[in-house]
Amino acid sequence: MTLLTPDEWQVLILSLKVSGVAMVAALPVAFALAWILARWRFPGKVLIDALVHLPLVLPPVVTGWLLLIAFGTNGPLGRFFAEWLGLTFIFRWTGAALAAAVMALPLMVRAMRLSIEAVDRRLEDAARTLGAGHWHTFRTITLPLAMPGVLAGLVLGLARSIGEFGATITFASNIPGETQTLPLAIYSALQMPGAEWQVTRLAVLSILVSVIALVASEWLARRSGQGRAHHAL
């Protein structure tokens, strides 16, 4: 006897797979954007900042529709990925991963940006005056100090991607075994009469996964504070 039914295991594994791939794809993009927004000064920075955070305030259905236009079969990016990389997104789990990555990106960028901004620039300046190059300073000082915040952003993004619904159902549809993640499975169960117990089980499973991710994020944030205090000493 197991706690989860085969269908629930399938939904959970697919949700973790979609979220995991989304985080792998979003991590370098999120860190690069966080670095640019934290350290660079250039015209139009406010506009870039607004575009990065747009999925936070835009209705998820609109985000899914925009993804459909860009990454659909006839979309410019969709044709590029299909012809050059053999990747398709419509009605595929890859589309669910793309939608999850886009919706999680603002939270990841925000957490990473705050962590990078909190790094004491005097430590970096001191390393350079002692002869360390930019890459060596980044690898030995900046990245270790910012790492807990980067990991916290990654965990927050993972939690957000697991809960993603609106953009996914608009862009990748709700197909059992292919794109039906936890929120979509709950939505499908809600449409069936007499499936209250199934909805409850899936909702509890979703809450458990989210709570684990948030606790991990809080723990990493506390470690970030302790790490900065230790370096300051």
Coordinates of N, CA and C in Angstrom, one line a residue:
M1 N 0.8 -1.2 0.0 CA 0.0 0.0 0.0 C 0.9 1.3 0.0
T2 N 0.6 2.2 -0.9 CA 1.4 3.4 -1.0 C 0.5 4.6 -0.7
L3 N 1.1 5.7 -0.3 CA 0.4 6.9 0.1 C -0.3 7.5 -1.1
L4 N 0.3 7.3 -2.3 CA -0.2 7.9 -3.5 C -0.6 6.9 -4.5
T5 N -1.7 7.2 -5.3 CA -2.1 6.3 -6.4 C -1.1 6.4 -7.6
P6 N -1.1 5.5 -8.5 CA -0.3 5.6 -9.7 C -0.5 6.9 -10.5
D7 N -1.8 7.3 -10.6 CA -2.1 8.6 -11.3 C -1.5 9.8 -10.5
E8 N -1.6 9.7 -9.2 CA -1.0 10.9 -8.4 C 0.5 10.9 -8.5
W9 N 1.1 9.7 -8.5 CA 2.6 9.6 -8.7 C 3.0 10.2 -10.0
Q10 N 2.2 9.9 -11.1 CA 2.5 10.4 -12.4 C 2.4 11.9 -12.4
V11 N 1.4 12.5 -11.8 CA 1.2 13.9 -11.8 C 2.3 14.6 -11.0
L12 N 2.7 14.0 -9.8 CA 3.8 14.5 -9.0 C 5.1 14.5 -9.8
I13 N 5.4 13.4 -10.4 CA 6.7 13.2 -11.1 C 6.8 14.2 -12.3
L14 N 5.6 14.3 -13.0 CA 5.6 15.2 -14.1 C 5.8 16.7 -13.6
S15 N 5.1 17.0 -12.5 CA 5.3 18.4 -12.0 C 6.7 18.7 -11.6
L16 N 7.4 17.7 -11.0 CA 8.8 17.9 -10.6 C 9.7 18.0 -11.8
K17 N 9.4 17.1 -12.8 CA 10.2 17.1 -14.0 C 10.0 18.5 -14.8
V18 N 8.8 18.9 -14.9 CA 8.5 20.2 -15.6 C 9.2 21.4 -14.8
S19 N 9.1 21.4 -13.5 CA 9.7 22.4 -12.7 C 11.2 22.4 -12.7
G20 N 11.7 21.2 -12.6 CA 13.2 21.0 -12.6 C 13.8 21.5 -13.9
V21 N 13.2 21.1 -15.1 CA 13.7 21.6 -16.4 C 13.6 23.1 -16.5
A22 N 12.4 23.6 -16.0 CA 12.2 25.0 -16.0 C 13.3 25.8 -15.2
M23 N 13.7 25.2 -14.1 CA 14.7 25.9 -13.3 C 16.1 25.8 -13.9
V24 N 16.4 24.7 -14.5 CA 17.7 24.6 -15.2 C 17.8 25.6 -16.4
A25 N 16.7 25.8 -17.1 CA 16.7 26.7 -18.2 C 16.6 28.1 -17.7
A26 N 16.0 28.4 -16.6 CA 15.8 29.8 -16.2 C 17.0 30.3 -15.4
L27 N 17.7 29.4 -14.7 CA 18.8 29.8 -13.8 C 19.8 30.8 -14.4
P28 N 20.4 30.4 -15.5 CA 21.4 31.3 -16.1 C 20.8 32.6 -16.6
V29 N 19.6 32.5 -17.1 CA 19.0 33.8 -17.6 C 18.7 34.7 -16.4
A30 N 18.1 34.1 -15.3 CA 17.8 34.9 -14.1 C 19.0 35.5 -13.5
F31 N 20.1 34.7 -13.4 CA 21.3 35.3 -12.8 C 21.9 36.4 -13.6
A32 N 21.9 36.2 -14.9 CA 22.5 37.2 -15.8 C 21.6 38.5 -15.7
L33 N 20.3 38.4 -15.7 CA 19.5 39.6 -15.6 C 19.6 40.2 -14.2
A34 N 19.8 39.4 -13.1 CA 20.0 39.9 -11.8 C 21.3 40.7 -11.7
W35 N 22.3 40.1 -12.3 CA 23.6 40.8 -12.3 C 23.6 42.1 -13.0
I36 N 23.0 42.1 -14.2 CA 22.8 43.4 -15.0 C 22.1 44.4 -14.2
L37 N 20.9 44.0 -13.6 CA 20.1 45.0 -12.9 C 20.8 45.5 -11.6
A38 N 21.6 44.6 -11.0 CA 22.3 45.0 -9.7 C 23.5 45.8 -9.9
R39 N 24.3 45.6 -11.0 CA 25.6 46.2 -11.1 C 25.7 47.2 -12.3
W40 N 24.9 47.1 -13.3 CA 25.1 47.9 -14.5 C 24.2 49.2 -14.4
R41 N 24.7 50.2 -15.0 CA 23.9 51.5 -15.1 C 23.9 51.8 -16.6
F42 N 22.7 51.9 -17.2 CA 22.5 52.2 -18.6 C 21.1 52.7 -18.9
P43 N 21.0 53.5 -19.9 CA 19.7 54.0 -20.3 C 18.7 52.9 -20.6
G44 N 17.5 53.0 -20.1 CA 16.5 52.0 -20.4 C 16.5 50.9 -19.3
K45 N 17.2 51.0 -18.3 CA 17.3 50.0 -17.2 C 15.9 49.8 -16.6
V46 N 15.2 50.9 -16.4 CA 13.9 50.9 -15.8 C 12.9 50.0 -16.6
L47 N 13.0 50.2 -18.0 CA 12.2 49.5 -18.9 C 12.5 48.0 -18.8
I48 N 13.8 47.6 -18.8 CA 14.2 46.2 -18.7 C 13.7 45.6 -17.4
D49 N 13.8 46.4 -16.3 CA 13.3 45.9 -15.0 C 11.8 45.7 -15.0
A50 N 11.1 46.6 -15.7 CA 9.6 46.4 -15.8 C 9.3 45.2 -16.6
L51 N 10.0 45.0 -17.7 CA 9.7 43.8 -18.6 C 10.0 42.5 -17.9
V52 N 11.1 42.5 -17.1 CA 11.4 41.2 -16.3 C 10.3 40.9 -15.3
H53 N 9.8 41.9 -14.7 CA 8.8 41.7 -13.6 C 7.3 41.7 -14.2
L54 N 7.2 41.8 -15.5 CA 5.8 41.9 -16.1 C 5.0 40.7 -15.8
P55 N 5.5 39.4 -15.8 CA 4.7 38.3 -15.6 C 4.1 38.2 -14.2
L56 N 4.7 39.0 -13.2 CA 4.1 39.1 -11.9 C 2.8 39.8 -11.8
V57 N 2.6 40.7 -12.7 CA 1.3 41.5 -12.7 C 0.4 41.3 -13.9
L58 N 1.0 40.7 -14.9 CA 0.2 40.4 -16.1 C -0.7 39.2 -15.8
P59 N -2.0 39.2 -16.3 CA -2.8 37.9 -16.1 C -2.1 36.8 -16.8
P60 N -1.9 35.6 -16.1 CA -1.2 34.5 -16.6 C -1.7 34.0 -18.0
V61 N -3.0 34.2 -18.2 CA -3.6 33.8 -19.5 C -3.0 34.6 -20.6
V62 N -2.7 35.9 -20.3 CA -2.1 36.8 -21.3 C -0.7 36.3 -21.6
T63 N 0.0 36.0 -20.5 CA 1.4 35.5 -20.7 C 1.4 34.2 -21.6
G64 N 0.4 33.3 -21.3 CA 0.3 32.1 -22.1 C 0.0 32.4 -23.6
W65 N -0.8 33.4 -23.8 CA -1.2 33.8 -25.2 C 0.0 34.4 -25.9
L66 N 0.8 35.2 -25.2 CA 2.0 35.7 -25.8 C 3.0 34.6 -26.1
L67 N 3.1 33.6 -25.2 CA 4.0 32.5 -25.5 C 3.5 31.7 -26.7
L68 N 2.2 31.6 -26.9 CA 1.6 30.9 -28.0 C 2.0 31.6 -29.3
I69 N 2.0 33.0 -29.3 CA 2.3 33.7 -30.5 C 3.8 33.5 -30.8
A70 N 4.7 33.6 -29.8 CA 6.1 33.6 -30.0 C 6.6 32.1 -30.3
F71 N 6.1 31.2 -29.5 CA 6.7 29.8 -29.5 C 5.7 28.8 -30.2
G72 N 4.6 29.3 -30.7 CA 3.7 28.4 -31.4 C 4.3 27.8 -32.7
T73 N 3.5 26.9 -33.3 CA 4.0 26.3 -34.6 C 4.5 27.3 -35.6
N74 N 3.7 28.4 -35.7 CA 4.0 29.4 -36.7 C 4.7 30.6 -36.1
G75 N 5.0 30.6 -34.9 CA 5.7 31.7 -34.2 C 7.1 31.8 -34.6
P76 N 7.8 32.9 -34.6 CA 9.2 33.0 -35.0 C 10.1 32.2 -34.2
L77 N 9.9 32.2 -32.8 CA 10.8 31.4 -32.0 C 10.5 29.9 -32.0
G78 N 9.2 29.7 -32.2 CA 8.7 28.3 -32.3 C 9.3 27.6 -33.6
R79 N 9.3 28.3 -34.7 CA 9.9 27.8 -35.9 C 11.4 27.6 -35.7
F80 N 12.1 28.5 -35.1 CA 13.5 28.4 -34.9 C 13.9 27.2 -34.1
F81 N 13.2 27.0 -32.9 CA 13.5 25.9 -32.1 C 13.2 24.5 -32.8
A82 N 12.1 24.5 -33.6 CA 11.7 23.3 -34.2 C 12.7 22.9 -35.3
E83 N 13.1 23.9 -36.1 CA 14.0 23.6 -37.3 C 15.4 23.4 -36.9
W84 N 15.9 24.1 -35.9 CA 17.3 24.1 -35.5 C 17.7 23.1 -34.4
L85 N 16.7 23.0 -33.4 CA 17.0 22.2 -32.2 C 16.0 21.0 -32.1
G86 N 15.0 20.9 -33.0 CA 14.0 19.8 -32.9 C 13.1 19.9 -31.7
L87 N 13.0 21.1 -31.1 CA 12.2 21.3 -29.9 C 10.8 21.8 -30.3
T88 N 9.7 21.2 -29.9 CA 8.4 21.8 -30.0 C 7.8 22.0 -28.7
F89 N 6.9 22.9 -28.6 CA 6.3 23.3 -27.3 C 4.8 23.1 -27.1
I90 N 4.1 23.2 -28.2 CA 2.7 23.1 -28.2 C 2.3 21.7 -27.8
F91 N 1.4 21.5 -26.8 CA 0.9 20.3 -26.3 C 2.0 19.3 -25.9
R92 N 3.1 19.9 -25.5 CA 4.2 19.0 -25.0 C 4.6 19.5 -23.6
W93 N 5.2 18.6 -22.8 CA 5.7 19.0 -21.5 C 6.8 20.1 -21.5
T94 N 7.5 20.1 -22.7 CA 8.5 21.2 -22.8 C 7.8 22.6 -22.8
G95 N 6.6 22.6 -23.4 CA 5.8 23.9 -23.3 C 5.4 24.2 -21.9
A96 N 5.0 23.2 -21.1 CA 4.7 23.5 -19.7 C 5.9 24.0 -19.0
A97 N 7.1 23.4 -19.3 CA 8.3 23.8 -18.6 C 8.7 25.3 -19.0
L98 N 8.5 25.6 -20.3 CA 8.7 27.0 -20.7 C 7.8 28.0 -20.0
A99 N 6.5 27.6 -19.9 CA 5.6 28.5 -19.3 C 5.9 28.7 -17.8
A100 N 6.3 27.6 -17.1 CA 6.7 27.6 -15.7 C 8.0 28.5 -15.5
A101 N 8.9 28.4 -16.4 CA 10.1 29.2 -16.3 C 9.9 30.7 -16.5
V102 N 9.0 31.0 -17.4 CA 8.7 32.4 -17.6 C 8.0 33.0 -16.4
M103 N 7.0 32.2 -15.8 CA 6.3 32.7 -14.7 C 7.2 32.8 -13.4
A104 N 8.2 31.9 -13.3 CA 9.0 31.9 -12.1 C 10.2 32.9 -12.2
L105 N 10.5 33.4 -13.4 CA 11.7 34.2 -13.6 C 11.7 35.5 -12.8
P106 N 10.6 36.2 -12.7 CA 10.6 37.5 -11.9 C 11.0 37.2 -10.4
L107 N 10.5 36.2 -9.8 CA 10.8 35.9 -8.4 C 12.3 35.5 -8.3
M108 N 12.8 34.8 -9.2 CA 14.2 34.4 -9.2 C 15.1 35.6 -9.3
V109 N 14.8 36.4 -10.3 CA 15.6 37.6 -10.5 C 15.6 38.5 -9.3
R110 N 14.5 38.7 -8.7 CA 14.4 39.6 -7.6 C 15.2 39.1 -6.4
A111 N 15.1 37.8 -6.1 CA 15.9 37.3 -4.9 C 17.4 37.4 -5.2
M112 N 17.8 37.0 -6.5 CA 19.2 37.0 -6.8 C 19.8 38.5 -6.9
R113 N 19.0 39.4 -7.4 CA 19.4 40.8 -7.5 C 19.7 41.4 -6.1
L114 N 18.7 41.1 -5.1 CA 18.9 41.6 -3.8 C 20.2 41.0 -3.1
S115 N 20.4 39.7 -3.4 CA 21.6 39.1 -2.9 C 22.9 39.6 -3.4
I116 N 22.9 39.9 -4.7 CA 24.1 40.5 -5.4 C 24.3 41.9 -4.9
E117 N 23.3 42.7 -4.7 CA 23.4 44.1 -4.2 C 23.9 44.1 -2.8
A118 N 23.6 43.1 -2.0 CA 24.0 43.1 -0.6 C 25.5 42.7 -0.4
V119 N 26.2 42.2 -1.5 CA 27.6 41.9 -1.4 C 28.4 43.2 -1.2
D120 N 29.2 43.3 -0.2 CA 30.0 44.4 0.1 C 31.0 44.7 -1.0
R121 N 30.9 45.8 -1.7 CA 31.8 46.1 -2.8 C 33.2 46.3 -2.3
R122 N 33.4 46.7 -1.0 CA 34.7 47.0 -0.5 C 35.6 45.7 -0.5
L123 N 34.9 44.6 -0.3 CA 35.7 43.3 -0.3 C 36.2 43.0 -1.7
E124 N 35.3 43.3 -2.7 CA 35.8 43.1 -4.1 C 36.9 44.1 -4.5
D125 N 36.7 45.3 -4.1 CA 37.8 46.3 -4.3 C 39.1 45.9 -3.7
A126 N 39.0 45.4 -2.4 CA 40.2 45.0 -1.7 C 40.9 43.9 -2.5
A127 N 40.1 42.9 -3.0 CA 40.7 41.8 -3.7 C 41.4 42.3 -5.0
R128 N 40.8 43.2 -5.7 CA 41.4 43.7 -6.9 C 42.7 44.5 -6.6
T129 N 42.7 45.3 -5.5 CA 44.0 46.0 -5.2 C 45.1 45.0 -4.8
L130 N 44.7 43.8 -4.4 CA 45.8 42.8 -4.1 C 46.2 42.0 -5.4
G131 N 45.6 42.3 -6.5 CA 46.0 41.7 -7.8 C 45.0 40.7 -8.3
A132 N 43.9 40.5 -7.7 CA 43.0 39.5 -8.2 C 42.2 40.0 -9.4
G133 N 42.0 39.2 -10.4 CA 41.3 39.6 -11.6 C 39.8 39.6 -11.4
H134 N 39.1 40.1 -12.4 CA 37.6 40.2 -12.2 C 37.0 38.8 -12.0
W135 N 37.4 37.8 -12.8 CA 36.9 36.5 -12.7 C 37.2 35.8 -11.4
H136 N 38.5 36.0 -11.0 CA 38.9 35.4 -9.7 C 38.1 36.1 -8.5
T137 N 37.9 37.4 -8.6 CA 37.1 38.1 -7.5 C 35.7 37.6 -7.5
F138 N 35.1 37.4 -8.7 CA 33.7 37.0 -8.8 C 33.6 35.6 -8.3
R139 N 34.6 34.7 -8.6 CA 34.5 33.3 -8.2 C 34.7 33.0 -6.8
T140 N 35.6 33.8 -6.2 CA 36.0 33.6 -4.8 C 35.3 34.5 -3.7
I141 N 34.8 35.6 -4.2 CA 34.2 36.5 -3.2 C 32.7 36.8 -3.5
T142 N 32.4 37.3 -4.7 CA 31.0 37.7 -5.0 C 30.1 36.5 -5.1
L143 N 30.4 35.5 -5.8 CA 29.5 34.3 -5.9 C 29.3 33.6 -4.6
P144 N 30.3 33.3 -3.8 CA 30.1 32.6 -2.5 C 29.2 33.5 -1.6
L145 N 29.4 34.8 -1.6 CA 28.5 35.6 -0.7 C 27.1 35.7 -1.2
A146 N 26.9 35.7 -2.5 CA 25.6 35.8 -3.1 C 24.9 34.4 -3.3
M147 N 25.7 33.3 -3.1 CA 25.1 32.0 -3.4 C 23.9 31.6 -2.6
P148 N 23.8 31.9 -1.3 CA 22.6 31.5 -0.5 C 21.4 32.2 -1.1
G149 N 21.5 33.5 -1.5 CA 20.4 34.2 -2.1 C 20.1 33.7 -3.5
V150 N 21.1 33.3 -4.2 CA 20.8 32.6 -5.5 C 20.0 31.3 -5.4
L151 N 20.4 30.5 -4.4 CA 19.7 29.3 -4.1 C 18.3 29.6 -3.6
A152 N 18.2 30.6 -2.8 CA 16.8 30.9 -2.3 C 15.9 31.3 -3.5
G153 N 16.5 32.1 -4.4 CA 15.7 32.5 -5.6 C 15.3 31.2 -6.4
L154 N 16.3 30.3 -6.5 CA 16.0 29.1 -7.2 C 14.9 28.3 -6.6
V155 N 14.9 28.2 -5.3 CA 13.8 27.4 -4.6 C 12.5 28.1 -4.7
L156 N 12.5 29.5 -4.6 CA 11.3 30.2 -4.8 C 10.7 30.0 -6.2
G157 N 11.6 30.1 -7.1 CA 11.2 29.8 -8.5 C 10.6 28.4 -8.7
L158 N 11.2 27.5 -8.0 CA 10.7 26.1 -8.1 C 9.3 26.0 -7.6
A159 N 9.1 26.6 -6.4 CA 7.8 26.6 -5.8 C 6.8 27.3 -6.7
R160 N 7.2 28.4 -7.3 CA 6.2 29.1 -8.2 C 5.9 28.3 -9.5
S161 N 6.9 27.6 -10.0 CA 6.7 26.8 -11.2 C 5.8 25.6 -10.9
I162 N 5.9 25.0 -9.7 CA 5.1 23.9 -9.4 C 3.6 24.3 -9.3
G163 N 3.4 25.6 -8.9 CA 2.0 26.1 -8.8 C 1.5 26.8 -10.0
E164 N 2.3 26.8 -11.1 CA 1.9 27.5 -12.3 C 0.6 26.8 -12.9
F165 N -0.3 27.7 -13.4 CA -1.6 27.1 -13.9 C -2.0 27.9 -15.2
G166 N -2.2 29.2 -15.1 CA -2.8 30.0 -16.2 C -2.1 29.9 -17.5
A167 N -0.8 30.3 -17.4 CA 0.0 30.3 -18.7 C 0.2 28.9 -19.3
T168 N 0.3 27.9 -18.4 CA 0.5 26.5 -18.9 C -0.8 26.0 -19.6
I169 N -1.9 26.2 -19.0 CA -3.1 25.7 -19.7 C -3.4 26.4 -21.0
T170 N -3.0 27.7 -21.1 CA -3.2 28.4 -22.3 C -2.3 28.0 -23.4
F171 N -1.0 27.8 -23.0 CA 0.1 27.6 -23.9 C 0.3 26.1 -24.3
A172 N 0.2 25.2 -23.2 CA 0.5 23.8 -23.5 C -0.7 22.9 -23.3
S173 N -1.8 23.5 -22.9 CA -3.0 22.7 -22.7 C -3.0 21.8 -21.5
N174 N -4.0 21.0 -21.3 CA -4.1 20.2 -20.1 C -4.3 18.7 -20.5
I175 N -3.1 18.0 -20.8 CA -3.1 16.7 -21.3 C -2.6 15.7 -20.3
P176 N -3.4 14.8 -19.8 CA -2.9 13.8 -18.7 C -1.6 13.1 -19.2
G177 N -0.6 13.0 -18.4 CA 0.6 12.3 -18.7 C 1.6 13.1 -19.6
E178 N 1.2 14.3 -20.1 CA 2.1 15.1 -20.9 C 2.3 16.5 -20.4
T179 N 1.2 17.2 -20.1 CA 1.3 18.6 -19.6 C 0.5 18.8 -18.3
Q180 N -0.2 17.7 -17.8 CA -1.1 17.9 -16.7 C -0.3 17.8 -15.4
T181 N 0.1 19.0 -14.9 CA 0.8 19.1 -13.6 C -0.2 19.2 -12.5
L182 N 0.3 19.3 -11.2 CA -0.6 19.3 -10.1 C -1.7 20.3 -10.1
P183 N -1.5 21.6 -10.4 CA -2.6 22.5 -10.5 C -3.6 22.1 -11.6
L184 N -3.2 21.6 -12.7 CA -4.1 21.3 -13.8 C -4.9 20.0 -13.4
A185 N -4.2 19.1 -12.7 CA -4.9 17.9 -12.2 C -6.0 18.2 -11.2
I186 N -5.7 19.2 -10.4 CA -6.7 19.6 -9.4 C -7.9 20.3 -10.2
Y187 N -7.6 21.1 -11.2 CA -8.6 21.7 -12.0 C -9.5 20.7 -12.7
S188 N -8.9 19.6 -13.2 CA -9.6 18.6 -13.9 C -10.5 17.8 -12.9
A189 N -10.0 17.5 -11.7 CA -10.8 16.8 -10.7 C -12.0 17.6 -10.3
L190 N -11.8 18.9 -10.2 CA -12.9 19.8 -9.8 C -14.0 19.8 -10.8
Q191 N -13.8 19.4 -12.1 CA -14.8 19.3 -13.1 C -15.6 18.0 -13.0
M192 N -15.1 17.0 -12.2 CA -15.8 15.7 -12.2 C -16.7 15.7 -10.9
P193 N -17.9 15.3 -11.1 CA -18.8 15.1 -9.9 C -18.3 14.0 -9.0
G194 N -18.3 14.2 -7.7 CA -18.0 13.2 -6.8 C -16.5 13.0 -6.6
A195 N -15.7 13.9 -7.1 CA -14.2 13.7 -7.0 C -13.6 14.6 -5.9
E196 N -14.4 14.9 -4.9 CA -14.0 15.8 -3.8 C -12.8 15.2 -3.1
W197 N -12.8 13.9 -2.9 CA -11.7 13.3 -2.1 C -10.4 13.4 -3.0
Q198 N -10.5 13.2 -4.3 CA -9.3 13.3 -5.1 C -8.8 14.7 -5.1
V199 N -9.7 15.7 -5.2 CA -9.3 17.1 -5.1 C -8.5 17.4 -3.8
T200 N -9.1 16.9 -2.7 CA -8.4 17.1 -1.4 C -7.0 16.5 -1.4
R201 N -6.9 15.3 -1.9 CA -5.6 14.6 -1.9 C -4.6 15.4 -2.7
L202 N -5.0 15.8 -3.9 CA -4.1 16.6 -4.7 C -3.7 18.0 -4.1
A203 N -4.7 18.6 -3.5 CA -4.5 19.9 -2.9 C -3.5 19.8 -1.7
V204 N -3.7 18.7 -0.9 CA -2.7 18.5 0.2 C -1.3 18.2 -0.3
L205 N -1.2 17.4 -1.4 CA 0.1 17.1 -2.0 C 0.7 18.4 -2.5
S206 N -0.1 19.3 -3.1 CA 0.4 20.6 -3.6 C 0.9 21.5 -2.5
I207 N 0.1 21.5 -1.4 CA 0.5 22.3 -0.2 C 1.8 21.8 0.4
L208 N 1.9 20.5 0.5 CA 3.1 19.9 1.1 C 4.4 20.3 0.3
V209 N 4.3 20.1 -1.0 CA 5.4 20.5 -1.9 C 5.8 22.0 -1.7
S210 N 4.8 22.8 -1.7 CA 5.0 24.3 -1.6 C 5.6 24.6 -0.3
V211 N 5.1 24.0 0.8 CA 5.6 24.3 2.2 C 7.1 23.9 2.3
I212 N 7.4 22.7 1.7 CA 8.8 22.3 1.7 C 9.7 23.3 1.0
A213 N 9.3 23.8 -0.1 CA 10.1 24.7 -0.9 C 10.2 26.0 -0.2
L214 N 9.1 26.5 0.5 CA 9.2 27.8 1.2 C 10.1 27.7 2.4
V215 N 10.0 26.6 3.1 CA 10.9 26.4 4.3 C 12.4 26.3 3.9
A216 N 12.6 25.7 2.8 CA 14.0 25.6 2.3 C 14.5 27.0 1.9
S217 N 13.6 27.8 1.3 CA 13.9 29.2 0.9 C 14.3 30.0 2.1
E218 N 13.4 29.9 3.2 CA 13.7 30.7 4.4 C 15.0 30.3 5.0
W219 N 15.3 29.0 5.0 CA 16.5 28.5 5.6 C 17.7 29.0 4.9
L220 N 17.6 29.1 3.6 CA 18.7 29.6 2.8 C 18.9 31.1 3.0
A221 N 17.7 31.8 3.1 CA 17.8 33.2 3.4 C 18.5 33.5 4.7
R222 N 18.2 32.7 5.7 CA 18.8 32.9 7.0 C 20.3 32.6 6.9
R223 N 20.7 31.6 6.2 CA 22.1 31.3 6.0 C 22.8 32.4 5.3
S224 N 22.1 33.1 4.3 CA 22.6 34.2 3.6 C 23.0 35.3 4.5
G225 N 22.1 35.6 5.5 CA 22.4 36.6 6.5 C 23.6 36.3 7.4
Q226 N 23.6 35.0 7.8 CA 24.7 34.6 8.7 C 26.1 34.6 7.9
G227 N 26.0 34.3 6.6 CA 27.2 34.3 5.8 C 27.8 35.6 5.6
R228 N 26.9 36.6 5.4 CA 27.4 38.0 5.2 C 27.9 38.5 6.5
A229 N 27.3 38.2 7.6 CA 27.8 38.6 8.9 C 29.1 38.1 9.2
H230 N 29.3 36.8 8.8 CA 30.6 36.1 9.1 C 31.7 36.8 8.3
H231 N 31.4 37.1 7.0 CA 32.4 37.8 6.2 C 32.7 39.2 6.7
A232 N 31.7 39.9 7.2 CA 31.9 41.2 7.7 C 32.8 41.2 8.9
L233 N 32.7 40.1 9.7 CA 33.6 40.0 10.9 C 35.1 39.8 10.4

